[in-house]
């Protein structure tokens, strides 16, 4: 999935011509040369999307240039984010993620977009959302600009935890999110884990 800003950033950087709306990309795999089963799967998914809302378009793309162009938007989202503001040139990017239960996904994404908008920063979401995991790419210019950008990531983590999620669905913890482990698991769990490590 790409949100509106994610599509807009791709159109600007890669010169793609996607409709600038939240966009879901799906792959259908088949061994049938006539693609009958994948087309049936697509038609089923299209009916679900149309029943759930009013998408501007639902398209079946075959192999080739059109499909490659659309996937370029998803594959190149890091570079789209880095060049999302032409007036600033190439920026640094915080590439972060959170994961929430699927029932809380729409709320988490909506509140995240609102938070970025109120802080006058583009919210570029580039995700594989079928497991509740979504990625935000946060451009920033320098060490001073990094502070408010990092705060937006902190807000994402806090929001995800309140919604029953986790601080990272794919990227891992590393040094960037290690301070959030206590918030997610509680001090007792962290202390127990540290003791186990000492016993080995």
Short mmCIF file of C-alpha atoms in Angstrom, two decimals:
data_model
loop_
_atom_site.label_atom_id
_atom_site.label_comp_id
_atom_site.label_asym_id
_atom_site.label_seq_id
_atom_site.Cartn_x
_atom_site.Cartn_y
_atom_site.Cartn_z
CA UNK A 1 0.00 0.00 0.00
CA UNK A 2 1.02 3.56 -0.69
CA UNK A 3 -0.85 6.44 0.91
CA UNK A 4 -1.67 9.63 -1.00
CA UNK A 5 1.67 11.27 -0.13
CA UNK A 6 3.55 8.11 -1.06
CA UNK A 7 1.97 8.10 -4.53
CA UNK A 8 2.54 11.85 -4.92
CA UNK A 9 6.23 11.50 -4.00
CA UNK A 10 6.64 8.70 -6.56
CA UNK A 11 4.91 10.70 -9.29
CA UNK A 12 7.24 13.61 -8.56
CA UNK A 13 10.49 11.64 -8.43
CA UNK A 14 9.95 8.75 -10.84
CA UNK A 15 7.53 10.56 -13.16
CA UNK A 16 4.92 7.84 -12.66
CA UNK A 17 1.36 8.90 -13.41
CA UNK A 18 -0.63 7.16 -10.72
CA UNK A 19 -3.85 8.61 -9.35
CA UNK A 20 -2.82 10.42 -6.16
CA UNK A 21 -5.00 8.50 -3.75
CA UNK A 22 -4.32 5.68 -1.27
CA UNK A 23 -3.31 2.76 -3.47
CA UNK A 24 -3.24 -0.97 -2.79
CA UNK A 25 -1.08 -3.16 -5.03
CA UNK A 26 -1.64 -6.92 -5.08
CA UNK A 27 0.12 -9.76 -6.90
CA UNK A 28 -1.85 -12.74 -8.18
CA UNK A 29 0.24 -15.80 -9.05
CA UNK A 30 -0.81 -18.59 -11.39
CA UNK A 31 0.55 -21.52 -13.38
CA UNK A 32 -2.29 -21.21 -15.90
CA UNK A 33 -1.03 -19.61 -19.16
CA UNK A 34 -4.52 -18.19 -19.70
CA UNK A 35 -4.54 -16.74 -16.15
CA UNK A 36 -8.09 -17.89 -15.48
CA UNK A 37 -7.59 -18.53 -11.76
CA UNK A 38 -5.69 -15.28 -11.13
CA UNK A 39 -8.40 -13.31 -12.96
CA UNK A 40 -11.04 -15.01 -10.82
CA UNK A 41 -9.06 -14.09 -7.69
CA UNK A 42 -8.79 -10.51 -8.92
CA UNK A 43 -12.52 -10.30 -9.59
CA UNK A 44 -13.26 -11.57 -6.08
CA UNK A 45 -10.93 -8.98 -4.53
CA UNK A 46 -12.37 -6.22 -6.75
CA UNK A 47 -15.88 -7.01 -5.49
CA UNK A 48 -14.65 -6.78 -1.88
CA UNK A 49 -13.01 -3.40 -2.51
CA UNK A 50 -16.10 -2.05 -4.24
CA UNK A 51 -18.37 -3.31 -1.45
CA UNK A 52 -16.13 -1.69 1.20
CA UNK A 53 -15.99 1.75 -0.42
CA UNK A 54 -15.86 3.59 -3.68
CA UNK A 55 -12.39 3.15 -5.17
CA UNK A 56 -11.68 5.46 -8.10
CA UNK A 57 -10.35 2.52 -10.07
CA UNK A 58 -9.61 -1.19 -9.75
CA UNK A 59 -7.30 -2.39 -12.51
CA UNK A 60 -5.91 -5.76 -13.53
CA UNK A 61 -2.41 -5.29 -14.92
CA UNK A 62 -0.67 -7.93 -16.99
CA UNK A 63 3.10 -8.46 -17.06
CA UNK A 64 4.93 -5.73 -18.84
CA UNK A 65 5.66 -2.04 -18.78
CA UNK A 66 2.42 -0.91 -17.14
CA UNK A 67 2.85 -3.30 -14.21
CA UNK A 68 6.55 -2.47 -13.84
CA UNK A 69 5.73 1.24 -13.74
CA UNK A 70 3.20 0.74 -10.95
CA UNK A 71 5.54 -1.46 -8.90
CA UNK A 72 8.33 1.09 -9.37
CA UNK A 73 6.35 3.39 -7.12
CA UNK A 74 6.42 0.78 -4.34
CA UNK A 75 10.01 -0.37 -4.82
CA UNK A 76 11.42 3.15 -4.97
CA UNK A 77 9.56 4.76 -2.08
CA UNK A 78 12.76 5.43 -0.08
CA UNK A 79 14.18 7.54 -2.91
CA UNK A 80 10.81 9.20 -3.47
CA UNK A 81 10.85 10.27 0.18
CA UNK A 82 14.45 11.51 0.01
CA UNK A 83 13.54 13.77 -2.93
CA UNK A 84 9.99 14.61 -1.85
CA UNK A 85 10.72 18.33 -1.38
CA UNK A 86 12.41 19.71 -4.49
CA UNK A 87 13.27 22.98 -2.73
CA UNK A 88 15.42 21.10 -0.18
CA UNK A 89 17.15 18.71 -2.58
CA UNK A 90 18.01 15.25 -1.30
CA UNK A 91 17.14 14.78 2.38
CA UNK A 92 17.97 12.15 4.98
CA UNK A 93 15.15 9.70 5.74
CA UNK A 94 14.06 7.96 8.92
CA UNK A 95 12.68 4.64 7.67
CA UNK A 96 10.53 3.28 10.46
CA UNK A 97 7.63 0.93 11.01
CA UNK A 98 5.05 -0.23 13.54
CA UNK A 99 2.61 -3.11 13.56
CA UNK A 100 -0.92 -3.20 14.97
CA UNK A 101 -3.83 -5.66 14.92
CA UNK A 102 -5.64 -5.49 11.57
CA UNK A 103 -8.75 -4.19 13.33
CA UNK A 104 -6.74 -1.13 14.45
CA UNK A 105 -4.81 -0.57 11.21
CA UNK A 106 -7.09 2.06 9.62
CA UNK A 107 -7.24 4.06 12.86
CA UNK A 108 -3.47 3.93 13.34
CA UNK A 109 -2.73 5.07 9.78
CA UNK A 110 -5.37 7.82 9.89
CA UNK A 111 -4.09 9.21 13.21
CA UNK A 112 -0.49 9.00 11.99
CA UNK A 113 -1.33 10.98 8.85
CA UNK A 114 -3.16 13.59 10.95
CA UNK A 115 -0.18 13.88 13.31
CA UNK A 116 2.23 14.48 10.44
CA UNK A 117 -0.11 16.99 8.82
CA UNK A 118 -0.50 18.98 12.04
CA UNK A 119 3.31 19.09 12.27
CA UNK A 120 3.56 20.28 8.65
CA UNK A 121 5.58 17.28 7.51
CA UNK A 122 4.69 14.90 4.67
CA UNK A 123 3.52 11.47 5.83
CA UNK A 124 4.89 9.04 3.27
CA UNK A 125 3.56 5.55 3.97
CA UNK A 126 4.89 2.65 1.95
CA UNK A 127 3.76 -0.64 3.39
CA UNK A 128 2.86 -4.29 3.13
CA UNK A 129 -0.24 -4.02 5.27
CA UNK A 130 -1.80 -7.50 5.14
CA UNK A 131 -0.19 -8.30 8.51
CA UNK A 132 -0.92 -4.90 10.11
CA UNK A 133 2.63 -3.65 9.50
CA UNK A 134 3.17 -0.27 7.88
CA UNK A 135 6.25 1.80 7.15
CA UNK A 136 6.58 5.56 7.33
CA UNK A 137 9.43 7.41 5.67
CA UNK A 138 10.21 10.67 7.43
CA UNK A 139 12.46 13.09 5.51
CA UNK A 140 14.63 15.54 7.46
CA UNK A 141 17.33 18.05 6.52
CA UNK A 142 19.89 18.13 9.34
CA UNK A 143 20.54 17.33 12.99
CA UNK A 144 18.19 20.10 14.14
CA UNK A 145 15.40 18.90 11.86
CA UNK A 146 16.01 15.32 13.01
CA UNK A 147 14.57 16.10 16.48
CA UNK A 148 10.96 16.84 15.40
CA UNK A 149 11.17 14.04 12.80
CA UNK A 150 12.20 11.58 15.51
CA UNK A 151 9.34 12.82 17.72
CA UNK A 152 6.88 11.83 15.02
CA UNK A 153 8.35 8.32 15.10
CA UNK A 154 7.97 8.31 18.89
CA UNK A 155 4.32 9.28 18.44
CA UNK A 156 3.83 6.39 16.00
CA UNK A 157 5.28 3.92 18.50
CA UNK A 158 3.17 5.24 21.38
CA UNK A 159 0.05 5.10 19.19
CA UNK A 160 0.77 1.54 18.07
CA UNK A 161 1.27 0.34 21.64
CA UNK A 162 -1.99 1.95 22.78
CA UNK A 163 -3.76 0.09 19.98
CA UNK A 164 -2.33 -3.25 21.10
CA UNK A 165 0.51 -3.33 18.58
CA UNK A 166 4.27 -3.61 18.63
CA UNK A 167 7.09 -1.10 18.14
CA UNK A 168 8.34 -2.82 14.99
CA UNK A 169 6.80 -5.40 12.72
CA UNK A 170 9.73 -6.01 10.41
CA UNK A 171 12.66 -3.64 10.89
CA UNK A 172 13.57 -4.95 14.32
CA UNK A 173 14.54 -3.01 17.40
CA UNK A 174 18.24 -2.23 17.05
CA UNK A 175 19.56 0.85 18.85
CA UNK A 176 16.90 3.13 17.39
CA UNK A 177 13.98 1.63 19.27
CA UNK A 178 15.57 -0.20 22.18
CA UNK A 179 14.24 2.42 24.60
CA UNK A 180 10.68 1.41 23.67
CA UNK A 181 11.03 -2.20 24.82
CA UNK A 182 10.12 -1.40 28.41
CA UNK A 183 6.99 0.44 27.24
CA UNK A 184 5.95 -2.59 25.20
CA UNK A 185 6.88 -5.47 27.50
CA UNK A 186 7.22 -3.97 30.98
CA UNK A 187 10.29 -3.67 33.17
CA UNK A 188 9.77 -7.09 34.79
CA UNK A 189 9.96 -8.88 31.43
CA UNK A 190 13.08 -6.96 30.40
CA UNK A 191 14.78 -7.68 33.75
CA UNK A 192 13.94 -11.38 33.44
CA UNK A 193 15.42 -11.50 29.95
CA UNK A 194 18.60 -9.76 31.13
CA UNK A 195 18.98 -12.28 33.97
CA UNK A 196 18.60 -15.18 31.56
CA UNK A 197 21.34 -13.72 29.38
CA UNK A 198 23.65 -13.47 32.41
CA UNK A 199 22.98 -17.12 33.35
CA UNK A 200 24.10 -18.48 29.98
#
